[in-house]
Amino acid sequence: MSFTIENALIPVDSGYETADVQVVHNCISAIALNLEPAGTVIDGKNKLLLPGFVNAHTHSSEMWQRGIIPPLPLELWIAELYDFTPLEPEQVYLSALGTAVETLLSGGTSVVDHLVLIPGQELETIAAAVRAYQEIGIRAFIGSLIQDESLTAGMPSGDSGIEHAAYIRSTKATLELMETAIKQFHNPEKGVNILLAPTGIQLCSDALFEGCIDLSDRYNLCRHAHLLETAAQKQLAHEKYGCSAVEHLQKIGYLSPRTSLAHCVWLDDSDIAIMAETGATVVHNPLSNLRLGSGIAPILKYRQAGVNVSLGCDGAASNDSQDLLEAIKIGSILHNITDLDYRQWITPRQSVEMASLGGAKGLNVADEMGSLTVGKKADFVLYDLTSLSLLPRTDPIGLLILGRPTNAVDSVWVNGKQIVAEGKVKTIDVDALRRELFDRSEWTSKRQSQTVSEIEAHYRKVMNLQGYS
């Protein structure tokens, strides 16, 4: 497959240049002005060409609950989420399609899906997501959301001595399931990568983490997890380990350049130093951190310490969207209030680099994607600079990142294949998807979570909230 994009605007150190970009065998073969056309010729005039972004952390099946979960902190929010989790693989398939569409139309070419598994239908769940992502053509990194401890174990116990029920599946069975999934679904050449992705320290034993380390090393796969999303998790880590969660994960060998960790809101300076030393990536999810009241991750400190940072939308019930451009904007300007030294603030170009190359580094594929570089895969996006939301003409990347772009994505290619053209997804019937999502859901504003009712009093006690009305 060969094609040439002519006269596109591309960013360079000194500003922007107009250039032709040639793709041969799904990789960028040349970037220069007035190239001899190869294959199909595409007009890039008045369009900005950027590397594709990575939606570096989400949970696709949450799409079925967006807009409905009330304002709650994570530990209560997740109880409600799990009470109403989809129980049909077809729902997983549809929500994966929806997640992919929204990611593509907001500049993403890759998605990291921390996939919730349907009990008793775990492999069918993964197969449904794989089918969706391969049909639409987005590059997918699927990490099954695995745990071996029950939901109540995710909260600090305080002095209550609470006993936790056994989890539905043993650690050994979970690791065997993951090895089966790797053998059955891991196929990077066809755009599907399997990650080892324990939920986090709050719901996972050391045995599960260590089993995931072993599998990731044997099959050369990346690792993923949530890390210190909330103050409660920081408190829990000290209860479980007598040290910080980051220290503990370093001791057992989970941190590495092939490890990406979502949220990282409650890290202290010594934790940050460990992250930099081990080469682990922080996945910044600013919208869900705000939605759930989890806090503001110290992203400027991470960057100053040399920690790689990428960006994610997080799940569509904690955001409640998969608009990657929105996450990038908030994830950048949010930190202007955390440091008075404006020279440390994140520029629009730095935001683009975090969302593209930062995401690729966190998935150990920076040598293959993440920048407009000869030899890398053709995963990139053309933005229409005549779109009303990107006018008048000032700084194109500034308009894209600091503004509120609507209908700005003109075209998207993944591995050299055009997935979006003239703002429309070509590979699936989006109207049919809309009808399916509409027909399989219903308007509702009130529902009652039994689990939230059971655990809320304990949560308020251990978080010292009893005195609040």
Short mmCIF file of C-alpha atoms in Angstrom, two decimals:
data_model
loop_
_atom_site.label_atom_id
_atom_site.label_comp_id
_atom_site.label_asym_id
_atom_site.label_seq_id
_atom_site.Cartn_x
_atom_site.Cartn_y
_atom_site.Cartn_z
CA MET A 1 0.00 0.00 0.00
CA SER A 2 1.53 3.31 -1.14
CA PHE A 3 0.28 6.89 -1.07
CA THR A 4 1.56 10.46 -0.93
CA ILE A 5 0.07 13.32 1.08
CA GLU A 6 1.00 16.53 -0.72
CA ASN A 7 1.43 20.02 0.74
CA ALA A 8 0.55 19.17 4.34
CA LEU A 9 1.58 21.46 7.17
CA ILE A 10 3.96 19.69 9.55
CA PRO A 11 5.57 21.03 12.73
CA VAL A 12 9.33 21.59 12.78
CA ASP A 13 11.61 23.12 15.41
CA SER A 14 11.43 26.56 13.83
CA GLY A 15 7.65 26.53 13.37
CA TYR A 16 5.90 24.78 10.48
CA GLU A 17 6.80 23.66 6.98
CA THR A 18 4.76 22.53 4.01
CA ALA A 19 5.89 19.10 2.89
CA ASP A 20 4.89 15.94 1.09
CA VAL A 21 4.75 12.72 3.10
CA GLN A 22 5.20 9.45 1.28
CA VAL A 23 4.10 6.06 2.60
CA VAL A 24 5.30 2.76 1.19
CA HIS A 25 4.49 -0.64 2.69
CA ASN A 26 2.61 1.00 5.59
CA CYS A 27 5.64 3.02 6.75
CA ILE A 28 6.76 6.61 6.19
CA SER A 29 9.37 6.43 3.41
CA ALA A 30 10.05 10.13 2.81
CA ILE A 31 9.17 13.61 4.09
CA ALA A 32 10.20 16.50 1.81
CA LEU A 33 8.83 19.15 -0.50
CA ASN A 34 7.98 18.26 -4.09
CA LEU A 35 8.40 14.51 -3.79
CA GLU A 36 7.74 12.37 -6.84
CA PRO A 37 4.25 11.00 -6.05
CA ALA A 38 3.99 7.33 -5.15
CA GLY A 39 0.64 5.55 -5.24
CA THR A 40 -2.54 7.46 -4.46
CA VAL A 41 -2.13 11.25 -4.13
CA ILE A 42 -3.95 12.97 -1.25
CA ASP A 43 -4.33 16.75 -1.04
CA GLY A 44 -2.96 18.00 2.30
CA LYS A 45 -3.31 21.71 1.55
CA ASN A 46 -4.59 23.71 4.55
CA LYS A 47 -4.33 20.61 6.71
CA LEU A 48 -2.10 19.88 9.68
CA LEU A 49 -0.43 16.46 9.84
CA LEU A 50 0.43 15.07 13.29
CA PRO A 51 1.35 11.64 14.63
CA GLY A 52 -1.61 9.75 16.02
CA PHE A 53 -2.32 10.11 19.72
CA VAL A 54 -2.54 7.19 22.13
CA ASN A 55 -5.60 6.91 24.35
CA ALA A 56 -3.29 5.35 26.93
CA HIS A 57 -5.87 4.21 29.49
CA THR A 58 -9.58 3.52 29.22
CA HIS A 59 -12.22 0.89 30.00
CA SER A 60 -14.41 0.52 26.92
CA SER A 61 -17.37 -1.27 28.52
CA GLU A 62 -18.03 1.71 30.80
CA MET A 63 -19.71 3.35 27.82
CA TRP A 64 -22.99 1.74 28.94
CA GLN A 65 -22.95 3.73 32.18
CA ARG A 66 -21.74 7.14 31.17
CA GLY A 67 -23.73 10.02 32.54
CA ILE A 68 -25.60 7.91 35.12
CA ILE A 69 -23.21 7.37 38.07
CA PRO A 70 -23.63 10.20 40.63
CA PRO A 71 -20.73 12.24 42.06
CA LEU A 72 -18.86 9.69 44.17
CA PRO A 73 -15.23 8.98 45.06
CA LEU A 74 -13.61 6.05 43.29
CA GLU A 75 -14.13 3.47 46.04
CA LEU A 76 -17.91 4.05 46.02
CA TRP A 77 -18.16 4.87 42.32
CA ILE A 78 -16.62 1.52 41.39
CA ALA A 79 -19.08 -0.34 43.63
CA GLU A 80 -21.96 1.17 41.66
CA LEU A 81 -20.17 0.53 38.37
CA TYR A 82 -19.73 -3.17 39.15
CA ASP A 83 -23.35 -3.55 40.29
CA PHE A 84 -24.44 -2.64 36.76
CA THR A 85 -21.59 -3.96 34.59
CA PRO A 86 -22.63 -5.28 31.14
CA LEU A 87 -23.01 -9.04 31.11
CA GLU A 88 -23.17 -9.74 27.36
CA PRO A 89 -20.18 -10.00 25.00
CA GLU A 90 -22.22 -8.19 22.34
CA GLN A 91 -22.39 -5.14 24.63
CA VAL A 92 -18.61 -5.30 25.00
CA TYR A 93 -18.27 -5.44 21.21
CA LEU A 94 -20.50 -2.40 20.69
CA SER A 95 -18.89 -0.30 23.41
CA ALA A 96 -15.41 -1.13 22.06
CA LEU A 97 -16.57 0.10 18.65
CA GLY A 98 -17.93 3.29 20.23
CA THR A 99 -14.69 3.87 22.14
CA ALA A 100 -12.67 3.41 18.96
CA VAL A 101 -14.85 5.81 16.95
CA GLU A 102 -14.58 8.59 19.53
CA THR A 103 -10.84 8.04 19.88
CA LEU A 104 -10.28 8.18 16.12
CA LEU A 105 -12.38 11.31 15.68
CA SER A 106 -10.40 13.10 18.38
CA GLY A 107 -6.97 12.32 16.94
CA GLY A 108 -6.18 8.89 18.42
CA THR A 109 -4.80 5.98 16.43
CA SER A 110 -4.17 3.63 19.38
CA VAL A 111 -6.22 2.68 22.42
CA VAL A 112 -5.24 0.93 25.67
CA ASP A 113 -8.34 -0.90 26.86
CA HIS A 114 -8.15 -2.05 30.50
CA LEU A 115 -10.96 -4.46 29.73
CA VAL A 116 -13.53 -5.53 32.32
CA LEU A 117 -14.14 -9.29 31.95
CA ILE A 118 -17.57 -10.90 32.21
CA PRO A 119 -17.36 -13.66 34.85
CA GLY A 120 -17.57 -17.08 33.24
CA GLN A 121 -17.20 -15.55 29.76
CA GLU A 122 -13.72 -14.10 30.06
CA LEU A 123 -12.30 -15.27 26.73
CA GLU A 124 -15.56 -14.38 24.98
CA THR A 125 -15.23 -10.86 26.42
CA ILE A 126 -11.71 -10.44 25.04
CA ALA A 127 -12.77 -11.91 21.70
CA ALA A 128 -15.62 -9.37 21.44
CA ALA A 129 -13.25 -6.44 21.99
CA VAL A 130 -10.67 -7.87 19.59
CA ARG A 131 -13.35 -8.29 16.91
CA ALA A 132 -14.45 -4.67 17.32
CA TYR A 133 -10.97 -3.20 17.18
CA GLN A 134 -9.93 -5.27 14.17
CA GLU A 135 -13.11 -4.40 12.28
CA ILE A 136 -12.64 -0.68 12.75
CA GLY A 137 -8.86 -0.80 12.28
CA ILE A 138 -7.59 1.11 15.32
CA ARG A 139 -4.39 -0.17 16.95
CA ALA A 140 -5.46 -1.88 20.18
CA PHE A 141 -3.59 -2.75 23.36
CA ILE A 142 -5.90 -4.91 25.48
CA GLY A 143 -5.13 -5.54 29.13
CA SER A 144 -7.72 -7.65 30.91
CA LEU A 145 -8.70 -5.99 34.20
CA ILE A 146 -7.73 -8.81 36.56
CA GLN A 147 -7.77 -9.07 40.35
CA ASP A 148 -7.71 -11.80 42.99
CA GLU A 149 -9.19 -9.93 45.95
CA SER A 150 -12.76 -8.81 46.60
CA LEU A 151 -14.06 -5.25 46.28
CA THR A 152 -13.98 -4.43 49.99
CA ALA A 153 -10.24 -5.19 50.07
CA GLY A 154 -9.77 -2.03 48.01
CA MET A 155 -10.49 0.22 50.97
CA PRO A 156 -8.34 0.86 54.05
CA SER A 157 -9.54 -1.23 57.00
CA GLY A 158 -8.67 1.31 59.69
CA ASP A 159 -9.30 -0.35 63.04
CA SER A 160 -12.41 -2.23 61.90
CA GLY A 161 -10.72 -5.55 61.15
CA ILE A 162 -13.16 -6.10 58.28
CA GLU A 163 -13.13 -9.57 56.69
CA HIS A 164 -13.22 -9.86 52.93
CA ALA A 165 -15.00 -12.51 50.91
CA ALA A 166 -12.94 -14.74 48.63
CA TYR A 167 -12.69 -13.57 45.03
CA ILE A 168 -14.60 -15.49 42.36
CA ARG A 169 -11.43 -16.84 40.69
CA SER A 170 -8.14 -18.06 42.15
CA THR A 171 -4.82 -16.41 41.39
CA LYS A 172 -3.62 -19.53 39.59
CA ALA A 173 -6.75 -19.73 37.45
CA THR A 174 -6.45 -16.04 36.56
CA LEU A 175 -2.84 -16.40 35.42
CA GLU A 176 -3.73 -19.48 33.39
CA LEU A 177 -6.54 -17.49 31.77
CA MET A 178 -4.09 -14.70 30.88
CA GLU A 179 -1.66 -17.14 29.26
CA THR A 180 -4.49 -18.59 27.19
CA ALA A 181 -5.51 -15.07 26.14
CA ILE A 182 -1.95 -14.25 25.10
CA LYS A 183 -1.69 -17.37 22.95
CA GLN A 184 -5.12 -16.82 21.42
CA PHE A 185 -5.24 -13.07 20.82
CA HIS A 186 -1.80 -11.41 20.88
CA ASN A 187 -1.16 -10.49 17.23
CA PRO A 188 0.68 -7.17 16.78
CA GLU A 189 0.87 -7.66 13.00
CA LYS A 190 -2.94 -7.51 12.94
CA GLY A 191 -3.11 -4.56 15.33
CA VAL A 192 -3.92 -6.41 18.58
CA ASN A 193 -1.50 -6.41 21.49
CA ILE A 194 -2.19 -8.13 24.81
CA LEU A 195 -0.93 -6.49 28.02
CA LEU A 196 -0.67 -7.93 31.53
CA ALA A 197 -2.84 -5.58 33.53
CA PRO A 198 -3.64 -6.32 37.20
CA THR A 199 -6.14 -3.81 38.54
CA GLY A 200 -3.76 -2.34 41.11
CA ILE A 201 -2.39 -2.83 44.60
CA GLN A 202 -5.85 -2.30 46.07
CA LEU A 203 -7.33 -5.53 44.64
CA CYS A 204 -4.33 -7.69 43.77
CA SER A 205 -1.99 -9.93 45.74
CA ASP A 206 1.76 -10.03 45.26
CA ALA A 207 1.30 -13.48 43.73
CA LEU A 208 -0.84 -12.00 40.96
CA PHE A 209 1.63 -9.19 40.28
CA GLU A 210 4.53 -11.64 40.24
CA GLY A 211 2.67 -13.97 37.90
CA CYS A 212 2.06 -11.06 35.54
CA ILE A 213 5.75 -10.13 35.67
CA ASP A 214 6.64 -13.70 34.70
CA LEU A 215 4.17 -13.79 31.81
CA SER A 216 5.20 -10.37 30.50
CA ASP A 217 8.87 -11.35 30.59
CA ARG A 218 8.32 -14.74 28.94
CA TYR A 219 6.19 -13.31 26.13
CA ASN A 220 7.90 -9.87 25.93
CA LEU A 221 4.68 -8.00 26.69
CA CYS A 222 4.01 -4.67 28.38
CA ARG A 223 2.54 -4.31 31.86
CA HIS A 224 -0.19 -1.93 33.00
CA ALA A 225 -2.07 -1.15 36.23
CA HIS A 226 -3.77 1.57 38.21
CA LEU A 227 -1.48 3.21 40.77
CA LEU A 228 -2.36 5.46 43.71
CA GLU A 229 -5.40 7.00 42.12
CA THR A 230 -6.87 8.08 45.48
CA ALA A 231 -5.81 9.09 48.98
CA ALA A 232 -7.52 5.93 50.24
CA GLN A 233 -5.19 3.81 48.12
CA LYS A 234 -2.15 5.58 49.58
CA GLN A 235 -3.45 4.80 53.08
CA LEU A 236 -4.18 1.20 52.07
CA ALA A 237 -0.65 0.70 50.71
CA HIS A 238 0.86 1.60 54.06
CA GLU A 239 -1.54 -0.81 55.77
CA LYS A 240 -0.61 -3.66 53.40
CA TYR A 241 3.10 -3.09 52.95
CA GLY A 242 4.37 -0.67 55.59
CA CYS A 243 5.79 1.44 52.74
CA SER A 244 4.54 3.25 49.67
CA ALA A 245 2.92 1.37 46.81
CA VAL A 246 5.67 2.53 44.45
CA GLU A 247 8.40 1.22 46.76
CA HIS A 248 6.61 -2.10 47.00
CA LEU A 249 6.10 -2.48 43.25
CA GLN A 250 9.79 -1.71 42.77
CA LYS A 251 10.75 -4.39 45.32
CA ILE A 252 8.76 -7.10 43.57
CA GLY A 253 10.03 -6.03 40.12
CA TYR A 254 6.84 -4.74 38.53
CA LEU A 255 8.26 -1.37 37.43
CA SER A 256 10.19 -1.21 34.15
CA PRO A 257 10.34 0.72 30.86
CA ARG A 258 7.61 -1.68 29.65
CA THR A 259 5.28 -0.64 32.51
CA SER A 260 2.61 2.06 32.28
CA LEU A 261 0.65 3.11 35.36
CA ALA A 262 -2.64 4.97 35.26
CA HIS A 263 -3.36 8.02 37.45
CA CYS A 264 -0.37 8.26 39.86
CA VAL A 265 -2.07 11.08 41.75
CA TRP A 266 -0.65 10.44 45.24
CA LEU A 267 3.08 9.93 44.66
CA ASP A 268 5.64 11.72 46.82
CA ASP A 269 9.14 12.84 45.83
CA SER A 270 10.80 9.50 46.66
CA ASP A 271 8.14 7.69 44.58
CA ILE A 272 8.81 10.02 41.66
CA ALA A 273 12.52 9.27 41.86
CA ILE A 274 11.77 5.54 41.68
CA MET A 275 9.53 6.03 38.65
CA ALA A 276 12.28 7.95 36.87
CA GLU A 277 14.92 5.37 37.81
CA THR A 278 12.87 2.39 36.60
CA GLY A 279 11.68 4.07 33.38
CA ALA A 280 8.00 3.41 34.12
CA THR A 281 5.39 5.61 32.42
CA VAL A 282 2.69 7.69 34.13
CA VAL A 283 -0.64 7.76 32.28
CA HIS A 284 -2.32 11.04 33.16
CA ASN A 285 -6.15 10.84 33.28
CA PRO A 286 -7.11 14.38 34.32
CA LEU A 287 -10.84 14.24 33.63
CA SER A 288 -11.60 11.14 35.68
CA ASN A 289 -9.33 12.42 38.47
CA LEU A 290 -11.51 15.53 38.63
CA ARG A 291 -14.81 13.69 38.12
CA LEU A 292 -14.09 11.33 41.05
CA GLY A 293 -12.40 13.92 43.25
CA SER A 294 -9.21 11.87 43.25
CA GLY A 295 -6.87 14.86 43.08
CA ILE A 296 -4.44 16.53 40.68
CA ALA A 297 -1.46 14.40 39.69
CA PRO A 298 1.86 16.33 40.01
CA ILE A 299 2.60 16.08 36.29
CA LEU A 300 5.01 19.03 36.24
CA LYS A 301 7.11 17.30 38.91
CA TYR A 302 7.10 14.10 36.87
CA ARG A 303 8.29 15.88 33.77
CA GLN A 304 10.99 17.76 35.66
CA ALA A 305 12.23 14.45 37.12
CA GLY A 306 12.43 12.85 33.67
CA VAL A 307 9.42 10.54 34.06
CA ASN A 308 7.69 9.69 30.79
CA VAL A 309 4.07 10.92 30.78
CA SER A 310 1.25 9.89 28.44
CA LEU A 311 -2.45 10.79 28.42
CA GLY A 312 -5.69 8.84 28.62
CA CYS A 313 -9.42 9.46 28.72
CA ASP A 314 -10.06 6.74 31.32
CA GLY A 315 -13.37 4.91 31.16
CA ALA A 316 -16.44 6.56 29.72
CA ALA A 317 -18.30 6.40 33.05
CA SER A 318 -15.61 8.27 34.96
CA ASN A 319 -15.00 10.94 32.33
CA ASP A 320 -17.84 10.68 30.78
CA SER A 321 -16.40 10.81 27.27
CA GLN A 322 -13.69 9.46 25.00
CA ASP A 323 -12.71 12.84 23.55
CA LEU A 324 -8.93 12.62 23.57
CA LEU A 325 -8.43 16.27 22.59
CA GLU A 326 -10.44 17.31 25.63
CA ALA A 327 -8.31 15.12 27.89
CA ILE A 328 -5.12 16.56 26.37
CA LYS A 329 -6.29 20.14 26.87
CA ILE A 330 -7.35 19.67 30.49
CA GLY A 331 -4.28 17.54 31.18
CA SER A 332 -2.11 20.42 30.06
CA ILE A 333 -3.65 23.64 31.39
CA LEU A 334 -4.81 22.11 34.70
CA HIS A 335 -1.22 22.30 35.94
CA ASN A 336 -0.92 26.05 35.43
CA ILE A 337 -2.42 26.39 38.92
CA THR A 338 0.02 23.95 40.57
CA ASP A 339 3.24 25.87 39.91
CA LEU A 340 3.70 29.64 39.88
CA ASP A 341 6.71 29.32 37.57
CA TYR A 342 5.04 29.65 34.20
CA ARG A 343 8.24 28.49 32.50
CA GLN A 344 7.40 25.00 33.76
CA TRP A 345 3.89 25.02 32.28
CA ILE A 346 3.13 22.57 29.50
CA THR A 347 3.12 24.05 25.99
CA PRO A 348 0.78 22.84 23.24
CA ARG A 349 3.68 21.19 21.42
CA GLN A 350 4.74 19.37 24.58
CA SER A 351 1.14 18.19 24.95
CA VAL A 352 1.22 16.74 21.44
CA GLU A 353 4.48 14.95 22.22
CA MET A 354 3.10 13.49 25.48
CA ALA A 355 -0.04 12.24 23.71
CA SER A 356 1.85 10.68 20.80
CA LEU A 357 5.48 9.79 21.53
CA GLY A 358 4.85 9.60 25.30
CA GLY A 359 2.07 7.10 24.68
CA ALA A 360 4.26 5.07 22.32
CA LYS A 361 7.11 4.96 24.86
CA GLY A 362 4.77 3.65 27.54
CA LEU A 363 3.85 0.75 25.24
CA ASN A 364 7.44 0.01 24.20
CA VAL A 365 6.78 0.94 20.56
CA ALA A 366 8.46 4.36 20.32
CA ASP A 367 10.78 2.99 17.63
CA GLU A 368 7.71 2.12 15.52
CA MET A 369 5.29 5.03 16.06
CA GLY A 370 4.66 8.26 17.94
CA SER A 371 6.33 10.76 15.61
CA LEU A 372 6.48 11.78 11.96
CA THR A 373 9.77 10.02 11.27
CA VAL A 374 10.96 8.18 8.19
CA GLY A 375 10.83 4.45 8.88
CA LYS A 376 8.00 4.60 11.43
CA LYS A 377 4.55 3.20 10.84
CA ALA A 378 2.02 5.42 9.10
CA ASP A 379 -0.17 6.11 12.15
CA PHE A 380 -1.09 9.75 11.70
CA VAL A 381 -3.92 12.28 11.48
CA LEU A 382 -4.79 15.16 9.16
CA TYR A 383 -6.66 18.07 10.78
CA ASP A 384 -8.73 20.48 8.67
CA LEU A 385 -7.36 23.96 9.33
CA THR A 386 -10.37 25.54 7.60
CA SER A 387 -12.68 24.15 10.30
CA LEU A 388 -14.43 27.03 12.08
CA SER A 389 -13.09 25.90 15.46
CA LEU A 390 -9.50 26.17 14.12
CA LEU A 391 -9.90 29.70 12.75
CA PRO A 392 -8.73 32.40 12.41
CA ARG A 393 -5.23 31.37 11.36
CA THR A 394 -2.80 31.72 14.27
CA ASP A 395 -0.76 28.79 15.64
CA PRO A 396 -2.29 25.52 14.35
CA ILE A 397 -1.18 23.35 17.28
CA GLY A 398 -2.16 26.07 19.74
CA LEU A 399 -5.63 26.15 18.20
CA LEU A 400 -5.91 22.36 18.33
CA ILE A 401 -4.77 21.91 21.93
CA LEU A 402 -5.94 25.09 23.66
CA GLY A 403 -9.20 25.51 21.76
CA ARG A 404 -12.29 23.33 21.58
CA PRO A 405 -11.96 21.68 18.18
CA THR A 406 -15.14 20.26 16.67
CA ASN A 407 -15.18 18.22 13.46
CA ALA A 408 -11.49 19.04 13.04
CA VAL A 409 -10.23 15.55 12.14
CA ASP A 410 -10.24 15.16 8.37
CA SER A 411 -8.40 11.87 7.88
CA VAL A 412 -6.81 9.12 9.97
CA TRP A 413 -4.43 6.37 8.93
CA VAL A 414 -3.45 3.38 11.07
CA ASN A 415 -0.59 1.21 9.81
CA GLY A 416 -0.94 2.90 6.44
CA LYS A 417 -4.66 2.12 6.09
CA GLN A 418 -7.08 5.04 5.88
CA ILE A 419 -9.71 4.62 8.59
CA VAL A 420 -11.26 8.11 8.48
CA ALA A 421 -11.81 10.22 5.35
CA GLU A 422 -13.48 13.65 5.19
CA GLY A 423 -14.34 13.32 8.88
CA LYS A 424 -16.18 10.01 8.47
CA VAL A 425 -15.16 6.56 9.68
CA LYS A 426 -14.91 4.35 6.58
CA THR A 427 -14.51 0.87 8.05
CA ILE A 428 -17.79 0.44 9.93
CA ASP A 429 -21.34 1.74 9.70
CA VAL A 430 -21.39 4.39 12.46
CA ASP A 431 -25.11 5.08 11.94
CA ALA A 432 -25.87 1.39 12.60
CA LEU A 433 -23.70 1.56 15.73
CA ARG A 434 -25.62 4.59 16.95
CA ARG A 435 -28.92 2.78 16.45
CA GLU A 436 -27.66 -0.30 18.33
CA LEU A 437 -26.45 1.77 21.30
CA PHE A 438 -29.73 3.65 21.36
CA ASP A 439 -31.95 0.58 21.06
CA ARG A 440 -30.07 -1.40 23.71
CA SER A 441 -30.32 1.36 26.33
CA GLU A 442 -33.02 3.48 27.93
CA TRP A 443 -33.35 6.87 29.59
CA THR A 444 -32.91 6.72 33.33
CA SER A 445 -31.83 9.11 36.06
CA LYS A 446 -32.17 7.14 39.28
CA ARG A 447 -31.02 3.72 40.36
CA GLN A 448 -29.90 2.28 43.67
CA SER A 449 -26.62 0.42 44.18
CA GLN A 450 -26.89 -2.15 46.92
CA THR A 451 -23.11 -2.40 47.30
CA VAL A 452 -22.69 1.35 47.81
CA SER A 453 -25.30 1.21 50.58
CA GLU A 454 -23.37 -1.64 52.25
CA ILE A 455 -19.90 -0.07 52.21
CA GLU A 456 -20.47 3.69 52.37
CA ALA A 457 -20.50 3.90 56.19
CA HIS A 458 -17.14 2.12 56.41
CA TYR A 459 -15.65 4.34 53.70
CA ARG A 460 -16.77 7.52 55.47
CA LYS A 461 -15.31 6.24 58.74
CA VAL A 462 -11.84 5.36 57.44
CA MET A 463 -11.67 8.59 55.43
CA ASN A 464 -12.73 10.66 58.49
CA LEU A 465 -15.92 11.94 56.91
CA GLN A 466 -18.33 11.15 59.77
CA GLY A 467 -18.59 14.77 60.81
CA TYR A 468 -19.83 15.92 57.42
CA SER A 469 -23.57 16.30 56.88
#
